Amino acid sequence: MIDSLIHQKRPLHAYSSEENHTLPAILTANQWGLLEKASKVLTPFEELTTLVSAASATTADVIPSVHALVRFLSKESEDDHGILTMKATLLDAVQRRFRHVESEPLYTVATLLDPRYKDKYFTNPENLGHAKAALKAAVCKVEEELKTTPPPDVTEPVDKAPRMAGASSSLGSIFDEILEESSTAAGPSDQITTGAICEMESYFCEAPIERKSNPLHYWSLNQARLPTMAATAAKFLCAPCTSVESERLFSTASIIIEEHRSRLTAQHAEMLIFLKKNLHIMLGLQKVEKEE
């Protein structure tokens, strides 16, 4: 809304100057400046909302996104004059709402299993220790399960690229900054041996992949080398971090099942919904097979 108002700044000035005395007083230069600053501060919120609302978003995106957002709001600059209270209020709200996120096993284990993030985005060393302990327990449990059942296939989904507000992300440099600091400060990991735990150690010794890469593609390529870790990742990286995708599914059903299709059976409705949500994945896989 603010961006739309700023975009129409000149037309609004022109319209108000053409004998339109009934219009309320136009915004001052200082007020326009505050709107532009407010828009700049709120842009990362829009970017993260788009990111976590994508079909490919998982619970692994939560902790790094919160960390990057807190880092962005904590930074002070000369352009903050007039919006310091706004930034402080937003920072306090983010910290209050997400203060327990690093203690939730679902989020922490998923973050560790995402090769883009691994253990680089935790703010508290104690929480990181608990997260690695939870991951170790999950890996050992999956290792026991794999002794009786074959590992699940980690297949990369073909998803549409999420819409971004601009050509480059406002938080992109923040993510890179956190990753660089964590890589520099990282010390030697605990020496744990045998079985799937060796896979875990080997995984953490490698550098994280690029943030724009697909984590499931990484696990698909490394499934033979790290079978237990890949099976664990297939468990945790499939959980979405929002209900947006399920709401999209309900919207798809409401479009397909409508009053003019009175003879549509439940079986055919289910088939149409499945095709609507998965046809692009199947076509993408066929394209990859042809290229290979």
GROMACS .gro file of C-alpha atoms in nm:
model
  292
    1MET     CA    1   0.000   0.000   0.000
    2ILE     CA    2   0.281   0.239   0.091
    3ASP     CA    3   0.473   0.147  -0.224
    4SER     CA    4   0.164   0.220  -0.436
    5LEU     CA    5   0.125   0.560  -0.270
    6ILE     CA    6   0.493   0.646  -0.327
    7HIS     CA    7   0.467   0.532  -0.688
    8GLN     CA    8   0.177   0.775  -0.743
    9LYS     CA    9   0.357   1.064  -0.570
   10ARG     CA   10   0.395   1.285  -0.878
   11PRO     CA   11   0.042   1.228  -1.014
   12LEU     CA   12  -0.099   1.313  -0.671
   13HIS     CA   13   0.099   1.638  -0.658
   14ALA     CA   14  -0.012   1.727  -1.012
   15TYR     CA   15  -0.375   1.648  -0.942
   16SER     CA   16  -0.381   1.848  -0.620
   17SER     CA   17  -0.229   2.153  -0.787
   18GLU     CA   18  -0.489   2.176  -1.066
   19GLU     CA   19  -0.749   2.378  -0.875
   20ASN     CA   20  -0.862   2.081  -0.668
   21HIS     CA   21  -0.914   2.279  -0.351
   22THR     CA   22  -1.150   2.018  -0.210
   23LEU     CA   23  -0.861   1.773  -0.160
   24PRO     CA   24  -0.705   1.746   0.185
   25ALA     CA   25  -0.361   1.895   0.237
   26ILE     CA   26  -0.093   1.708   0.043
   27LEU     CA   27   0.182   1.529   0.234
   28THR     CA   28   0.492   1.729   0.316
   29ALA     CA   29   0.841   1.640   0.195
   30ASN     CA   30   0.927   1.511   0.542
   31GLN     CA   31   0.618   1.286   0.546
   32TRP     CA   32   0.704   1.146   0.203
   33GLY     CA   33   1.054   1.073   0.332
   34LEU     CA   34   0.915   0.887   0.633
   35LEU     CA   35   0.691   0.679   0.406
   36GLU     CA   36   0.990   0.582   0.191
   37LYS     CA   37   1.188   0.482   0.499
   38ALA     CA   38   0.895   0.283   0.637
   39SER     CA   39   0.862   0.102   0.305
   40LYS     CA   40   1.232   0.013   0.314
   41VAL     CA   41   1.197  -0.131   0.665
   42LEU     CA   42   0.885  -0.332   0.577
   43THR     CA   43   1.024  -0.475   0.251
   44PRO     CA   44   1.204  -0.769   0.425
   45PHE     CA   45   0.875  -0.868   0.590
   46GLU     CA   46   0.714  -0.891   0.247
   47GLU     CA   47   1.010  -1.089   0.111
   48LEU     CA   48   1.002  -1.339   0.398
   49THR     CA   49   0.624  -1.374   0.372
   50THR     CA   50   0.664  -1.460   0.004
   51LEU     CA   51   0.949  -1.698   0.084
   52VAL     CA   52   0.770  -1.900   0.353
   53SER     CA   53   0.446  -1.903   0.153
   54ALA     CA   54   0.608  -2.078  -0.143
   55ALA     CA   55   0.515  -2.438  -0.218
   56SER     CA   56   0.878  -2.542  -0.164
   57ALA     CA   57   0.914  -2.373   0.179
   58THR     CA   58   0.983  -2.602   0.475
   59THR     CA   59   1.028  -2.570   0.850
   60ALA     CA   60   1.401  -2.530   0.785
   61ASP     CA   61   1.338  -2.175   0.660
   62VAL     CA   62   1.200  -2.048   0.991
   63ILE     CA   63   1.510  -2.011   1.212
   64PRO     CA   64   1.737  -1.856   0.943
   65SER     CA   65   1.459  -1.616   0.838
   66VAL     CA   66   1.399  -1.500   1.195
   67HIS     CA   67   1.773  -1.460   1.256
   68ALA     CA   68   1.818  -1.255   0.938
   69LEU     CA   69   1.515  -1.039   1.019
   70VAL     CA   70   1.638  -0.968   1.373
   71ARG     CA   71   1.983  -0.881   1.236
   72PHE     CA   72   1.828  -0.645   0.980
   73LEU     CA   73   1.615  -0.464   1.239
   74SER     CA   74   1.904  -0.443   1.487
   75LYS     CA   75   2.132  -0.259   1.245
   76GLU     CA   76   2.139   0.118   1.283
   77SER     CA   77   2.209   0.360   1.001
   78GLU     CA   78   2.188   0.729   0.925
   79ASP     CA   79   1.865   0.672   0.734
   80ASP     CA   80   1.683   0.558   1.050
   81HIS     CA   81   1.606   0.913   1.163
   82GLY     CA   82   1.234   0.936   1.224
   83ILE     CA   83   1.164   0.560   1.226
   84LEU     CA   84   1.378   0.446   1.520
   85THR     CA   85   1.069   0.381   1.732
   86MET     CA   86   0.910   0.183   1.448
   87LYS     CA   87   1.217  -0.038   1.407
   88ALA     CA   88   1.245  -0.092   1.783
   89THR     CA   89   0.878  -0.191   1.805
   90LEU     CA   90   0.910  -0.431   1.514
   91LEU     CA   91   1.227  -0.583   1.660
   92ASP     CA   92   1.063  -0.633   1.999
   93ALA     CA   93   0.759  -0.796   1.836
   94VAL     CA   94   0.973  -1.036   1.631
   95GLN     CA   95   1.186  -1.135   1.930
   96ARG     CA   96   0.879  -1.182   2.151
   97ARG     CA   97   0.687  -1.393   1.900
   98PHE     CA   98   0.980  -1.612   1.797
   99ARG     CA   99   1.183  -1.631   2.118
  100HIS     CA  100   1.121  -2.007   2.156
  101VAL     CA  101   1.180  -2.103   1.793
  102GLU     CA  102   1.535  -2.232   1.855
  103SER     CA  103   1.411  -2.468   2.125
  104GLU     CA  104   1.153  -2.643   1.904
  105PRO     CA  105   1.299  -2.978   1.781
  106LEU     CA  106   1.101  -2.972   1.456
  107TYR     CA  107   1.248  -2.638   1.350
  108THR     CA  108   1.599  -2.704   1.481
  109VAL     CA  109   1.644  -3.051   1.329
  110ALA     CA  110   1.499  -2.936   0.996
  111THR     CA  111   1.739  -2.640   0.991
  112LEU     CA  112   2.038  -2.865   1.058
  113LEU     CA  113   1.929  -3.100   0.779
  114ASP     CA  114   1.899  -2.820   0.525
  115PRO     CA  115   2.237  -2.805   0.344
  116ARG     CA  116   2.188  -2.432   0.283
  117TYR     CA  117   2.179  -2.353   0.656
  118LYS     CA  118   2.320  -2.642   0.865
  119ASP     CA  119   2.438  -2.510   1.204
  120LYS     CA  120   2.526  -2.157   1.088
  121TYR     CA  121   2.210  -1.966   1.184
  122PHE     CA  122   2.169  -2.047   1.554
  123THR     CA  123   2.212  -1.752   1.789
  124ASN     CA  124   2.251  -1.952   2.110
  125PRO     CA  125   2.528  -2.216   2.147
  126GLU     CA  126   2.321  -2.400   2.408
  127ASN     CA  127   2.026  -2.425   2.170
  128LEU     CA  128   2.262  -2.549   1.898
  129GLY     CA  129   2.386  -2.822   2.132
  130HIS     CA  130   2.030  -2.935   2.204
  131ALA     CA  131   1.951  -2.924   1.831
  132LYS     CA  132   2.245  -3.149   1.743
  133ALA     CA  133   2.147  -3.388   2.021
  134ALA     CA  134   1.793  -3.404   1.879
  135LEU     CA  135   1.934  -3.461   1.530
  136LYS     CA  136   2.159  -3.739   1.658
  137ALA     CA  137   1.861  -3.911   1.820
  138ALA     CA  138   1.655  -3.874   1.500
  139VAL     CA  139   1.937  -4.011   1.284
  140CYS     CA  140   1.989  -4.310   1.513
  141LYS     CA  141   1.615  -4.381   1.509
  142VAL     CA  142   1.604  -4.368   1.129
  143GLU     CA  143   1.910  -4.593   1.114
  144GLU     CA  144   1.725  -4.856   1.315
  145GLU     CA  145   1.421  -4.823   1.086
  146LEU     CA  146   1.634  -4.862   0.774
  147LYS     CA  147   1.761  -5.198   0.894
  148THR     CA  148   1.417  -5.341   0.819
  149THR     CA  149   1.292  -5.107   0.544
  150PRO     CA  150   1.461  -4.949   0.239
  151PRO     CA  151   1.539  -4.575   0.255
  152PRO     CA  152   1.280  -4.338   0.102
  153ASP     CA  153   1.363  -4.180  -0.231
  154VAL     CA  154   1.443  -3.811  -0.200
  155THR     CA  155   1.300  -3.658  -0.517
  156GLU     CA  156   1.340  -3.295  -0.604
  157PRO     CA  157   1.003  -3.124  -0.664
  158VAL     CA  158   0.962  -2.897  -0.962
  159ASP     CA  159   0.819  -2.578  -0.813
  160LYS     CA  160   0.739  -2.239  -0.950
  161ALA     CA  161   0.983  -1.968  -0.846
  162PRO     CA  162   0.828  -1.750  -0.573
  163ARG     CA  163   0.748  -1.392  -0.666
  164MET     CA  164   0.990  -1.142  -0.514
  165ALA     CA  165   0.934  -0.772  -0.466
  166GLY     CA  166   1.248  -0.669  -0.653
  167ALA     CA  167   1.533  -0.803  -0.857
  168SER     CA  168   1.746  -0.863  -0.550
  169SER     CA  169   1.651  -0.950  -0.194
  170SER     CA  170   1.693  -0.692   0.083
  171LEU     CA  171   1.791  -0.973   0.319
  172GLY     CA  172   2.029  -1.152   0.083
  173SER     CA  173   2.336  -0.977   0.223
  174ILE     CA  174   2.217  -1.045   0.579
  175PHE     CA  175   2.200  -1.420   0.514
  176ASP     CA  176   2.551  -1.415   0.362
  177GLU     CA  177   2.685  -1.209   0.652
  178ILE     CA  178   2.550  -1.453   0.913
  179LEU     CA  179   2.685  -1.750   0.718
  180GLU     CA  180   3.033  -1.595   0.689
  181GLU     CA  181   3.047  -1.512   1.062
  182SER     CA  182   2.932  -1.863   1.160
  183SER     CA  183   3.187  -2.026   0.931
  184THR     CA  184   3.467  -1.817   1.079
  185ALA     CA  185   3.365  -1.879   1.441
  186ALA     CA  186   3.294  -2.251   1.400
  187GLY     CA  187   3.528  -2.475   1.595
  188PRO     CA  188   3.595  -2.846   1.575
  189SER     CA  189   3.287  -3.064   1.623
  190ASP     CA  190   3.254  -3.334   1.885
  191GLN     CA  191   3.421  -3.656   1.784
  192ILE     CA  192   3.144  -3.914   1.756
  193THR     CA  193   3.188  -4.238   1.572
  194THR     CA  194   3.020  -4.533   1.405
  195GLY     CA  195   2.733  -4.577   1.164
  196ALA     CA  196   2.501  -4.295   1.075
  197ILE     CA  197   2.672  -4.061   1.320
  198CYS     CA  198   2.977  -4.067   1.091
  199GLU     CA  199   2.747  -3.949   0.812
  200MET     CA  200   2.636  -3.665   1.037
  201GLU     CA  201   2.995  -3.560   1.105
  202SER     CA  202   3.086  -3.579   0.737
  203TYR     CA  203   2.782  -3.369   0.648
  204PHE     CA  204   2.866  -3.089   0.893
  205CYS     CA  205   3.229  -3.079   0.779
  206GLU     CA  206   3.119  -2.970   0.433
  207ALA     CA  207   3.047  -2.606   0.349
  208PRO     CA  208   2.680  -2.509   0.307
  209ILE     CA  209   2.547  -2.490  -0.047
  210GLU     CA  210   2.414  -2.168  -0.202
  211ARG     CA  211   2.090  -2.037  -0.053
  212LYS     CA  212   1.916  -2.032  -0.392
  213SER     CA  213   1.986  -2.406  -0.437
  214ASN     CA  214   1.724  -2.674  -0.375
  215PRO     CA  215   1.803  -2.875  -0.059
  216LEU     CA  216   1.610  -3.178  -0.184
  217HIS     CA  217   1.823  -3.182  -0.499
  218TYR     CA  218   2.131  -3.197  -0.273
  219TRP     CA  219   1.994  -3.497  -0.083
  220SER     CA  220   1.890  -3.665  -0.406
  221LEU     CA  221   2.249  -3.642  -0.531
  222ASN     CA  222   2.403  -3.750  -0.199
  223GLN     CA  223   2.156  -4.023  -0.105
  224ALA     CA  224   2.399  -4.302  -0.189
  225ARG     CA  225   2.680  -4.139   0.013
  226LEU     CA  226   2.467  -4.035   0.313
  227PRO     CA  227   2.168  -4.275   0.309
  228THR     CA  228   2.061  -4.235   0.672
  229MET     CA  229   2.094  -3.856   0.669
  230ALA     CA  230   1.899  -3.842   0.341
  231ALA     CA  231   1.620  -4.053   0.488
  232THR     CA  232   1.608  -3.827   0.794
  233ALA     CA  233   1.599  -3.518   0.571
  234ALA     CA  234   1.308  -3.665   0.375
  235LYS     CA  235   1.121  -3.684   0.706
  236PHE     CA  236   1.183  -3.331   0.827
  237LEU     CA  237   1.218  -3.123   0.511
  238CYS     CA  238   0.871  -3.224   0.389
  239ALA     CA  239   0.696  -3.029   0.666
  240PRO     CA  240   0.574  -2.686   0.546
  241CYS     CA  241   0.630  -2.385   0.769
  242THR     CA  242   0.289  -2.228   0.699
  243SER     CA  243  -0.066  -2.337   0.614
  244VAL     CA  244  -0.061  -2.137   0.288
  245GLU     CA  245  -0.015  -2.439   0.062
  246SER     CA  246  -0.301  -2.630   0.226
  247GLU     CA  247  -0.521  -2.322   0.185
  248ARG     CA  248  -0.426  -2.314  -0.183
  249LEU     CA  249  -0.540  -2.676  -0.204
  250PHE     CA  250  -0.882  -2.583  -0.062
  251SER     CA  251  -0.904  -2.296  -0.312
  252THR     CA  252  -0.828  -2.538  -0.596
  253ALA     CA  253  -1.104  -2.770  -0.473
  254SER     CA  254  -1.354  -2.481  -0.455
  255ILE     CA  255  -1.273  -2.385  -0.816
  256ILE     CA  256  -1.314  -2.742  -0.946
  257ILE     CA  257  -1.619  -2.839  -0.739
  258GLU     CA  258  -1.880  -2.576  -0.823
  259GLU     CA  259  -2.254  -2.568  -0.889
  260HIS     CA  260  -2.232  -2.598  -1.269
  261ARG     CA  261  -2.061  -2.938  -1.237
  262SER     CA  262  -2.355  -3.120  -1.083
  263ARG     CA  263  -2.254  -3.459  -1.226
  264LEU     CA  264  -1.895  -3.447  -1.102
  265THR     CA  265  -1.826  -3.755  -0.889
  266ALA     CA  266  -1.603  -3.756  -0.582
  267GLN     CA  267  -1.353  -3.982  -0.758
  268HIS     CA  268  -1.324  -3.755  -1.061
  269ALA     CA  269  -1.300  -3.448  -0.838
  270GLU     CA  270  -1.009  -3.607  -0.651
  271MET     CA  271  -0.836  -3.690  -0.981
  272LEU     CA  272  -0.875  -3.335  -1.112
  273ILE     CA  273  -0.741  -3.180  -0.791
  274PHE     CA  274  -0.444  -3.418  -0.796
  275LEU     CA  275  -0.363  -3.327  -1.158
  276LYS     CA  276  -0.398  -2.955  -1.089
  277LYS     CA  277  -0.148  -2.968  -0.799
  278ASN     CA  278   0.097  -3.225  -0.939
  279LEU     CA  279   0.089  -3.204  -1.318
  280HIS     CA  280   0.372  -2.948  -1.333
  281ILE     CA  281   0.588  -3.180  -1.119
  282MET     CA  282   0.525  -3.479  -1.347
  283LEU     CA  283   0.591  -3.274  -1.661
  284GLY     CA  284   0.912  -3.143  -1.505
  285LEU     CA  285   1.031  -3.494  -1.424
  286GLN     CA  286   0.955  -3.606  -1.780
  287LYS     CA  287   1.159  -3.314  -1.913
  288VAL     CA  288   1.454  -3.408  -1.692
  289GLU     CA  289   1.433  -3.772  -1.807
  290LYS     CA  290   1.435  -3.666  -2.173
  291GLU     CA  291   1.737  -3.440  -2.117
  292GLU     CA  292   1.924  -3.725  -1.947
   0.00000   0.00000   0.00000
